PDB file of C-alpha atoms in Angstrom:
ATOM      1  CA  UNK A 253      82.944  97.227 136.667  1.00 89.00           C
ATOM      2  CA  UNK A 254      81.120  94.234 138.615  1.00 93.00           C
ATOM      3  CA  UNK A 255      78.871  91.357 137.916  1.00 95.00           C
ATOM      4  CA  UNK A 256      75.612  93.312 138.401  1.00 96.00           C
ATOM      5  CA  UNK A 257      76.488  95.760 135.437  1.00 97.00           C
ATOM      6  CA  UNK A 258      74.388  95.374 132.444  1.00 98.00           C
ATOM      7  CA  UNK A 259      75.576  94.151 129.019  1.00 98.00           C
ATOM      8  CA  UNK A 260      75.005  96.547 126.057  1.00 98.00           C
ATOM      9  CA  UNK A 261      73.763  95.308 122.678  1.00 98.00           C
ATOM     10  CA  UNK A 262      73.671  97.441 119.495  1.00 97.00           C
ATOM     11  CA  UNK A 263      72.240  97.168 116.142  1.00 94.00           C
ATOM     12  CA  UNK A 264      71.566  99.317 113.034  1.00 92.00           C
ATOM     13  CA  UNK A 265      67.941  98.342 113.563  1.00 91.00           C
ATOM     14  CA  UNK A 266      65.612  95.477 114.554  1.00 93.00           C
ATOM     15  CA  UNK A 267      68.185  92.658 113.333  1.00 90.00           C
ATOM     16  CA  UNK A 268      69.862  92.334 116.429  1.00 94.00           C
ATOM     17  CA  UNK A 269      66.922  91.208 118.303  1.00 95.00           C
ATOM     18  CA  UNK A 270      67.791  87.844 116.784  1.00 92.00           C
ATOM     19  CA  UNK A 271      71.046  88.024 118.542  1.00 95.00           C
ATOM     20  CA  UNK A 272      69.412  89.431 121.860  1.00 97.00           C
ATOM     21  CA  UNK A 273      67.083  86.421 121.780  1.00 95.00           C
ATOM     22  CA  UNK A 274      70.075  84.015 121.857  1.00 93.00           C
ATOM     23  CA  UNK A 275      71.964  86.010 124.594  1.00 97.00           C
ATOM     24  CA  UNK A 276      68.888  85.772 126.951  1.00 97.00           C
ATOM     25  CA  UNK A 277      68.375  82.066 126.479  1.00 95.00           C
ATOM     26  CA  UNK A 278      72.065  81.557 127.025  1.00 96.00           C
ATOM     27  CA  UNK A 279      72.723  83.854 129.847  1.00 97.00           C
ATOM     28  CA  UNK A 280      69.332  84.102 131.622  1.00 96.00           C
ATOM     29  CA  UNK A 281      70.808  85.932 135.007  1.00 97.00           C
ATOM     30  CA  UNK A 282      72.151  88.957 132.864  1.00 98.00           C
ATOM     31  CA  UNK A 283      70.677  92.173 132.409  1.00 98.00           C
ATOM     32  CA  UNK A 284      70.947  93.780 128.742  1.00 98.00           C
ATOM     33  CA  UNK A 285      70.228  97.190 127.374  1.00 98.00           C
ATOM     34  CA  UNK A 286      69.660  96.797 123.728  1.00 98.00           C
ATOM     35  CA  UNK A 287      69.748  99.934 121.299  1.00 98.00           C
ATOM     36  CA  UNK A 288      68.116  99.412 117.783  1.00 96.00           C
ATOM     37  CA  UNK A 289      69.167 102.541 115.649  1.00 96.00           C
ATOM     38  CA  UNK A 290      65.640 102.216 113.964  1.00 94.00           C
ATOM     39  CA  UNK A 291      65.772 105.982 112.972  1.00 95.00           C
ATOM     40  CA  UNK A 292      68.804 105.611 110.891  1.00 93.00           C
ATOM     41  CA  UNK A 293      68.294 102.110 109.408  1.00 88.00           C
ATOM     42  CA  UNK A 294      69.624 100.756 107.197  1.00 86.00           C
ATOM     43  CA  UNK A 295      73.361 101.039 107.537  1.00 86.00           C
ATOM     44  CA  UNK A 296      74.371  98.561 104.770  1.00 79.00           C
ATOM     45  CA  UNK A 297      74.501 101.486 102.063  1.00 81.00           C
ATOM     46  CA  UNK A 298      76.102 104.120 104.131  1.00 89.00           C
ATOM     47  CA  UNK A 299      79.735 105.344 104.280  1.00 92.00           C
ATOM     48  CA  UNK A 300      82.023 104.146 106.829  1.00 91.00           C
ATOM     49  CA  UNK A 301      82.407 107.714 108.233  1.00 95.00           C
ATOM     50  CA  UNK A 302      78.492 107.811 108.719  1.00 95.00           C
ATOM     51  CA  UNK A 303      78.194 104.293 110.373  1.00 94.00           C
ATOM     52  CA  UNK A 304      81.311 105.080 112.700  1.00 96.00           C
ATOM     53  CA  UNK A 305      79.509 108.241 113.868  1.00 96.00           C
ATOM     54  CA  UNK A 306      76.248 106.532 114.745  1.00 97.00           C
ATOM     55  CA  UNK A 307      78.122 103.675 116.534  1.00 97.00           C
ATOM     56  CA  UNK A 308      79.883 106.624 118.626  1.00 97.00           C
ATOM     57  CA  UNK A 309      76.708 107.953 119.696  1.00 97.00           C
ATOM     58  CA  UNK A 310      75.163 104.585 120.818  1.00 98.00           C
ATOM     59  CA  UNK A 311      78.387 103.558 122.702  1.00 98.00           C
ATOM     60  CA  UNK A 312      78.632 106.961 124.511  1.00 97.00           C
ATOM     61  CA  UNK A 313      74.991 106.490 125.506  1.00 98.00           C
ATOM     62  CA  UNK A 314      75.675 102.960 126.762  1.00 98.00           C
ATOM     63  CA  UNK A 315      78.979 103.777 128.531  1.00 97.00           C
ATOM     64  CA  UNK A 316      76.835 106.140 130.669  1.00 97.00           C
ATOM     65  CA  UNK A 317      74.766 103.331 131.755  1.00 97.00           C
ATOM     66  CA  UNK A 318      77.952 101.607 132.992  1.00 97.00           C
ATOM     67  CA  UNK A 319      77.971  98.577 130.693  1.00 98.00           C
ATOM     68  CA  UNK A 320      80.459  95.802 131.312  1.00 98.00           C
ATOM     69  CA  UNK A 321      80.288  94.450 127.827  1.00 98.00           C
ATOM     70  CA  UNK A 322      79.336  95.394 124.478  1.00 98.00           C
ATOM     71  CA  UNK A 323      78.003  92.875 122.027  1.00 98.00           C
ATOM     72  CA  UNK A 324      77.886  94.268 118.549  1.00 96.00           C
ATOM     73  CA  UNK A 325      74.675  92.500 116.931  1.00 95.00           C
ATOM     74  CA  UNK A 326      75.249  93.765 113.550  1.00 91.00           C
ATOM     75  CA  UNK A 327      77.652  92.386 110.938  1.00 85.00           C
ATOM     76  CA  UNK A 328      77.985  95.916 109.185  1.00 86.00           C
ATOM     77  CA  UNK A 329      78.992  97.634 112.381  1.00 91.00           C
ATOM     78  CA  UNK A 330      81.394  94.672 113.312  1.00 90.00           C
ATOM     79  CA  UNK A 331      83.222  95.482 110.004  1.00 86.00           C
ATOM     80  CA  UNK A 332      84.387  98.739 111.550  1.00 90.00           C
ATOM     81  CA  UNK A 333      86.842  96.841 113.854  1.00 90.00           C
ATOM     82  CA  UNK A 334      86.886  96.310 117.449  1.00 92.00           C
ATOM     83  CA  UNK A 335      89.234  99.160 118.524  1.00 93.00           C
ATOM     84  CA  UNK A 336      87.210 101.723 116.525  1.00 94.00           C
ATOM     85  CA  UNK A 337      83.904 100.652 118.137  1.00 96.00           C
ATOM     86  CA  UNK A 338      85.445 100.499 121.561  1.00 94.00           C
ATOM     87  CA  UNK A 339      86.746 103.838 121.098  1.00 93.00           C
ATOM     88  CA  UNK A 340      88.782 103.941 124.490  1.00 95.00           C
ATOM     89  CA  UNK A 341      85.993 102.820 126.718  1.00 97.00           C
ATOM     90  CA  UNK A 342      86.716 100.246 129.232  1.00 95.00           C
ATOM     91  CA  UNK A 343      84.025  97.588 128.455  1.00 97.00           C
ATOM     92  CA  UNK A 344      84.902  94.774 126.240  1.00 97.00           C
ATOM     93  CA  UNK A 345      83.674  94.378 122.696  1.00 97.00           C
ATOM     94  CA  UNK A 346      82.278  91.310 121.155  1.00 97.00           C
ATOM     95  CA  UNK A 347      81.652  91.613 117.593  1.00 94.00           C
ATOM     96  CA  UNK A 348      79.550  89.188 115.091  1.00 90.00           C
ATOM     97  CA  UNK A 349      81.403  86.336 114.479  1.00 86.00           C
ATOM     98  CA  UNK A 350      81.807  85.241 110.954  1.00 78.00           C
ATOM     99  CA  UNK A 351      81.007  81.691 111.477  1.00 77.00           C
ATOM    100  CA  UNK A 352      83.960  80.719 109.459  1.00 81.00           C
ATOM    101  CA  UNK A 353      84.579  77.606 111.932  1.00 81.00           C
ATOM    102  CA  UNK A 354      81.031  76.600 111.520  1.00 86.00           C
ATOM    103  CA  UNK A 355      81.548  75.962 107.742  1.00 90.00           C
ATOM    104  CA  UNK A 356      84.291  73.471 108.706  1.00 84.00           C
ATOM    105  CA  UNK A 357      82.999  69.857 108.395  1.00 84.00           C
ATOM    106  CA  UNK A 358      79.466  71.002 107.103  1.00 92.00           C
ATOM    107  CA  UNK A 359      80.488  71.879 103.483  1.00 94.00           C
ATOM    108  CA  UNK A 360      80.708  68.993 101.415  1.00 94.00           C
ATOM    109  CA  UNK A 361      81.607  70.383  97.958  1.00 96.00           C
ATOM    110  CA  UNK A 362      83.685  73.372  99.601  1.00 95.00           C
ATOM    111  CA  UNK A 363      81.376  75.887  97.789  1.00 96.00           C
ATOM    112  CA  UNK A 364      79.988  78.306 100.586  1.00 96.00           C
ATOM    113  CA  UNK A 365      77.699  81.337 100.130  1.00 96.00           C
ATOM    114  CA  UNK A 366      76.874  84.164 102.515  1.00 95.00           C
ATOM    115  CA  UNK A 367      74.016  86.515 102.508  1.00 96.00           C
ATOM    116  CA  UNK A 368      74.663  89.886 103.938  1.00 93.00           C
ATOM    117  CA  UNK A 369      74.540  93.821 103.239  1.00 88.00           C
ATOM    118  CA  UNK A 370      76.442  95.449 100.173  1.00 89.00           C
ATOM    119  CA  UNK A 371      78.731  97.035 102.710  1.00 85.00           C
ATOM    120  CA  UNK A 372      79.529  93.495 104.396  1.00 87.00           C
ATOM    121  CA  UNK A 373      80.304  91.991 101.164  1.00 91.00           C
ATOM    122  CA  UNK A 374      82.304  94.596  99.784  1.00 90.00           C
ATOM    123  CA  UNK A 375      84.631  94.501 102.919  1.00 88.00           C
ATOM    124  CA  UNK A 376      85.757  91.029 101.989  1.00 90.00           C
ATOM    125  CA  UNK A 377      86.133  90.206 105.591  1.00 87.00           C
ATOM    126  CA  UNK A 378      83.981  86.870 105.473  1.00 87.00           C
ATOM    127  CA  UNK A 379      85.761  85.381 102.526  1.00 91.00           C
ATOM    128  CA  UNK A 380      89.029  86.310 103.927  1.00 91.00           C
ATOM    129  CA  UNK A 381      88.470  84.488 107.082  1.00 90.00           C
ATOM    130  CA  UNK A 382      86.981  81.213 105.747  1.00 92.00           C
ATOM    131  CA  UNK A 383      89.839  80.964 103.100  1.00 92.00           C
ATOM    132  CA  UNK A 384      92.354  81.462 105.758  1.00 92.00           C
ATOM    133  CA  UNK A 385      90.743  78.410 107.502  1.00 91.00           C
ATOM    134  CA  UNK A 386      90.550  76.317 104.202  1.00 92.00           C
ATOM    135  CA  UNK A 387      91.815  78.156 100.926  1.00 94.00           C
ATOM    136  CA  UNK A 388      90.187  75.359  99.085  1.00 95.00           C
ATOM    137  CA  UNK A 389      86.737  76.539  99.999  1.00 95.00           C
ATOM    138  CA  UNK A 390      85.180  78.779  97.408  1.00 96.00           C
ATOM    139  CA  UNK A 391      83.184  81.723  98.904  1.00 95.00           C
ATOM    140  CA  UNK A 392      80.436  83.512  97.337  1.00 96.00           C
ATOM    141  CA  UNK A 393      78.865  86.748  98.784  1.00 95.00           C
ATOM    142  CA  UNK A 394      75.402  88.067  97.949  1.00 97.00           C
ATOM    143  CA  UNK A 395      74.431  91.511  98.608  1.00 96.00           C
ATOM    144  CA  UNK A 396      70.701  91.705  99.742  1.00 96.00           C
ATOM    145  CA  UNK A 397      69.912  95.393  99.823  1.00 93.00           C
ATOM    146  CA  UNK A 398      66.094  94.863  99.749  1.00 95.00           C
ATOM    147  CA  UNK A 399      65.894  92.586 102.906  1.00 94.00           C
ATOM    148  CA  UNK A 400      66.511  94.916 105.550  1.00 88.00           C
ATOM    149  CA  UNK A 401      63.784  97.777 104.458  1.00 89.00           C
ATOM    150  CA  UNK A 402      61.291  94.837 103.942  1.00 93.00           C
ATOM    151  CA  UNK A 403      61.921  93.241 107.279  1.00 91.00           C
ATOM    152  CA  UNK A 404      61.885  96.489 109.091  1.00 86.00           C
ATOM    153  CA  UNK A 405      58.670  97.370 107.189  1.00 89.00           C
ATOM    154  CA  UNK A 406      57.089  94.094 108.622  1.00 93.00           C
ATOM    155  CA  UNK A 407      56.688  92.834 104.918  1.00 95.00           C
ATOM    156  CA  UNK A 408      56.614  89.341 106.043  1.00 95.00           C
ATOM    157  CA  UNK A 409      54.523  86.876 103.614  1.00 94.00           C
ATOM    158  CA  UNK A 410      54.472  89.912 101.020  1.00 97.00           C
ATOM    159  CA  UNK A 411      55.091  89.250  97.360  1.00 97.00           C
ATOM    160  CA  UNK A 412      57.854  91.650  97.500  1.00 97.00           C
ATOM    161  CA  UNK A 413      59.792  89.846 100.043  1.00 97.00           C
ATOM    162  CA  UNK A 414      59.241  86.468  98.269  1.00 97.00           C
ATOM    163  CA  UNK A 415      60.631  88.032  94.978  1.00 98.00           C
ATOM    164  CA  UNK A 416      63.503  89.324  96.978  1.00 98.00           C
ATOM    165  CA  UNK A 417      64.074  86.010  98.498  1.00 98.00           C
ATOM    166  CA  UNK A 418      64.012  84.206  95.299  1.00 97.00           C
ATOM    167  CA  UNK A 419      66.381  86.932  93.466  1.00 98.00           C
ATOM    168  CA  UNK A 420      69.125  86.508  96.113  1.00 98.00           C
ATOM    169  CA  UNK A 421      68.978  82.613  96.637  1.00 97.00           C
ATOM    170  CA  UNK A 422      68.730  82.159  92.837  1.00 97.00           C
ATOM    171  CA  UNK A 423      72.162  83.941  92.445  1.00 97.00           C
ATOM    172  CA  UNK A 424      73.776  81.816  95.140  1.00 96.00           C
ATOM    173  CA  UNK A 425      72.281  78.399  93.806  1.00 97.00           C
ATOM    174  CA  UNK A 426      74.214  79.370  90.346  1.00 97.00           C
ATOM    175  CA  UNK A 427      77.409  78.515  92.243  1.00 97.00           C
ATOM    176  CA  UNK A 428      76.109  75.300  93.681  1.00 97.00           C
ATOM    177  CA  UNK A 429      76.772  76.154  97.039  1.00 97.00           C
ATOM    178  CA  UNK A 430      75.922  73.623  99.711  1.00 97.00           C
ATOM    179  CA  UNK A 431      76.166  75.951 102.789  1.00 97.00           C
ATOM    180  CA  UNK A 432      74.847  79.449 103.324  1.00 96.00           C
ATOM    181  CA  UNK A 433      75.570  81.673 106.240  1.00 95.00           C
ATOM    182  CA  UNK A 434      73.138  84.461 107.060  1.00 94.00           C
ATOM    183  CA  UNK A 435      75.448  87.020 107.661  1.00 91.00           C
ATOM    184  CA  UNK A 436      73.200  89.559 108.548  1.00 89.00           C
ATOM    185  CA  UNK A 437      71.246  89.856 111.824  1.00 88.00           C
ATOM    186  CA  UNK A 438      67.928  90.919 110.001  1.00 89.00           C
ATOM    187  CA  UNK A 439      67.868  87.661 108.081  1.00 93.00           C
ATOM    188  CA  UNK A 440      67.055  85.067 110.644  1.00 92.00           C
ATOM    189  CA  UNK A 441      63.554  86.662 110.750  1.00 93.00           C
ATOM    190  CA  UNK A 442      62.972  85.292 107.482  1.00 95.00           C
ATOM    191  CA  UNK A 443      65.314  81.948 107.951  1.00 95.00           C
ATOM    192  CA  UNK A 444      62.200  79.808 107.183  1.00 95.00           C
ATOM    193  CA  UNK A 445      61.502  81.311 103.914  1.00 96.00           C
ATOM    194  CA  UNK A 446      65.170  81.301 103.115  1.00 97.00           C
ATOM    195  CA  UNK A 447      65.611  77.655 103.768  1.00 97.00           C
ATOM    196  CA  UNK A 448      62.650  76.764 101.659  1.00 97.00           C
ATOM    197  CA  UNK A 449      64.082  78.636  98.811  1.00 97.00           C
ATOM    198  CA  UNK A 450      67.245  76.764  98.977  1.00 97.00           C
ATOM    199  CA  UNK A 451      65.778  73.366  99.658  1.00 96.00           C
ATOM    200  CA  UNK A 452      67.030  70.463 101.837  1.00 95.00           C
ATOM    201  CA  UNK A 453      70.353  70.009  99.966  1.00 94.00           C
ATOM    202  CA  UNK A 454      71.702  73.357 101.442  1.00 97.00           C
ATOM    203  CA  UNK A 455      72.692  73.821 104.973  1.00 96.00           C
ATOM    204  CA  UNK A 456      71.828  77.282 106.437  1.00 96.00           C
ATOM    205  CA  UNK A 457      73.922  78.680 109.365  1.00 94.00           C
ATOM    206  CA  UNK A 458      73.297  81.608 111.970  1.00 90.00           C
ATOM    207  CA  UNK A 459      76.725  82.925 113.186  1.00 87.00           C
ATOM    208  CA  UNK A 460      74.862  84.492 116.308  1.00 89.00           C
ATOM    209  CA  UNK A 461      75.175  81.330 118.116  1.00 86.00           C
ATOM    210  CA  UNK A 462      79.130  81.624 117.992  1.00 89.00           C
ATOM    211  CA  UNK A 463      78.778  85.285 118.814  1.00 93.00           C
ATOM    212  CA  UNK A 464      76.889  84.697 122.095  1.00 95.00           C
ATOM    213  CA  UNK A 465      79.612  81.855 123.032  1.00 94.00           C
ATOM    214  CA  UNK A 466      82.292  84.291 122.590  1.00 95.00           C
ATOM    215  CA  UNK A 467      80.492  87.029 124.954  1.00 97.00           C
ATOM    216  CA  UNK A 468      79.949  84.121 127.448  1.00 98.00           C
ATOM    217  CA  UNK A 469      83.494  83.017 127.595  1.00 97.00           C
ATOM    218  CA  UNK A 470      84.684  86.845 127.791  1.00 98.00           C
ATOM    219  CA  UNK A 471      82.455  87.509 130.827  1.00 98.00           C
ATOM    220  CA  UNK A 472      83.622  84.328 132.418  1.00 97.00           C
ATOM    221  CA  UNK A 473      87.451  85.132 131.817  1.00 97.00           C
ATOM    222  CA  UNK A 474      87.005  88.494 133.319  1.00 97.00           C
ATOM    223  CA  UNK A 475      84.717  87.056 136.334  1.00 97.00           C
ATOM    224  CA  UNK A 476      81.954  89.535 135.286  1.00 97.00           C
ATOM    225  CA  UNK A 477      79.290  86.825 134.546  1.00 97.00           C
ATOM    226  CA  UNK A 478      76.357  86.700 136.850  1.00 96.00           C
ATOM    227  CA  UNK A 479      75.205  83.184 137.973  1.00 93.00           C
ATOM    228  CA  UNK A 480      72.137  84.032 140.145  1.00 93.00           C
ATOM    229  CA  UNK A 481      69.231  86.482 139.831  1.00 92.00           C
ATOM    230  CA  UNK A 482      66.545  87.187 137.259  1.00 90.00           C
ATOM    231  CA  UNK A 483      67.723  88.616 134.071  1.00 95.00           C
ATOM    232  CA  UNK A 484      65.873  91.378 132.059  1.00 97.00           C
ATOM    233  CA  UNK A 485      66.377  93.292 128.746  1.00 98.00           C
ATOM    234  CA  UNK A 486      65.579  96.942 128.238  1.00 98.00           C
ATOM    235  CA  UNK A 487      64.834  97.234 124.691  1.00 98.00           C
ATOM    236  CA  UNK A 488      65.663 100.819 123.203  1.00 98.00           C
ATOM    237  CA  UNK A 489      64.735 102.146 119.746  1.00 98.00           C
ATOM    238  CA  UNK A 490      65.387 105.450 118.243  1.00 98.00           C
ATOM    239  CA  UNK A 491      62.362 105.640 116.292  1.00 97.00           C
ATOM    240  CA  UNK A 492      58.822 103.615 115.667  1.00 95.00           C
ATOM    241  CA  UNK A 493      58.524 102.232 119.211  1.00 97.00           C
ATOM    242  CA  UNK A 494      55.450 100.321 118.441  1.00 96.00           C
ATOM    243  CA  UNK A 495      56.894  98.749 115.271  1.00 94.00           C
ATOM    244  CA  UNK A 496      59.884  97.751 117.219  1.00 95.00           C
ATOM    245  CA  UNK A 497      57.554  96.078 119.692  1.00 97.00           C
ATOM    246  CA  UNK A 498      55.711  94.168 117.025  1.00 96.00           C
ATOM    247  CA  UNK A 499      59.046  92.740 115.658  1.00 94.00           C
ATOM    248  CA  UNK A 500      60.453  92.085 119.018  1.00 96.00           C
ATOM    249  CA  UNK A 501      57.475  89.820 119.695  1.00 96.00           C
ATOM    250  CA  UNK A 502      58.465  87.655 116.823  1.00 93.00           C
ATOM    251  CA  UNK A 503      61.758  86.800 118.804  1.00 93.00           C
ATOM    252  CA  UNK A 504      61.697  87.485 122.560  1.00 95.00           C
ATOM    253  CA  UNK A 505      59.812  86.599 125.564  1.00 95.00           C
ATOM    254  CA  UNK A 506      57.854  89.741 126.027  1.00 97.00           C
ATOM    255  CA  UNK A 507      57.622  89.254 129.835  1.00 95.00           C
ATOM    256  CA  UNK A 508      61.420  89.611 130.135  1.00 96.00           C
ATOM    257  CA  UNK A 509      61.609  92.875 128.247  1.00 98.00           C
ATOM    258  CA  UNK A 510      60.898  96.739 129.005  1.00 98.00           C
ATOM    259  CA  UNK A 511      60.507  98.854 125.766  1.00 98.00           C
ATOM    260  CA  UNK A 512      61.504 102.629 125.571  1.00 98.00           C
ATOM    261  CA  UNK A 513      62.123 105.414 122.819  1.00 98.00           C
ATOM    262  CA  UNK A 514      65.510 107.013 123.280  1.00 98.00           C
ATOM    263  CA  UNK A 515      67.157 109.987 121.302  1.00 95.00           C
ATOM    264  CA  UNK A 516      70.986 109.737 120.966  1.00 91.00           C
TER     265      UNK A 516
END
């Protein structure tokens, strides 16, 4: 492994592009290889065994490309656990941070909500981490099964997306939350609409920022961070390349990216 090796980034679909955006902004000298498994998205309603199998295929493909680090740009995959994802490979694994410490000092009434896939909510991981930090905080998870298909289907501005946003935000409003985490990487695609639905009294947090910070610290600690050169991203999808490009254009500087269709 050396500084010039690329960083791998994996996601169940296009949501991880929101994390890749942060990675490119914060680490402009690094090369990234992103895989969005658009052929099999969404993962949120699949079994653990299925998800583990899909992740194994992506990590094997990236290992052949000699990555120095793997950033898991997907909360559903992160729930599998770092050791399972790493599967004996040499590269380090950075999972999506749950953002527990981002909540500290932000919530005033100690009522925190998070929007996520059903799989992530059912795992209980977010609630556990926040309450370990501060047992007084009440945590309310809301599964949003309609979001990923609508975002992947580019249904921005549609009545269906508006109705889904209202449905899920109304449920969290019932608990009087004053802080909400976007605990799925797809959701920043509709962050503006979610903010408007909650109104100015609710703070919206994106844990991707904390995830990228962890990735930077890991590379520095292992002396594998690049400090010179022009960075670039190879953005790979397992299906629907043109759709992937259109969604990427909402998040990324297209001049810094190359796109390709791959088969795992």
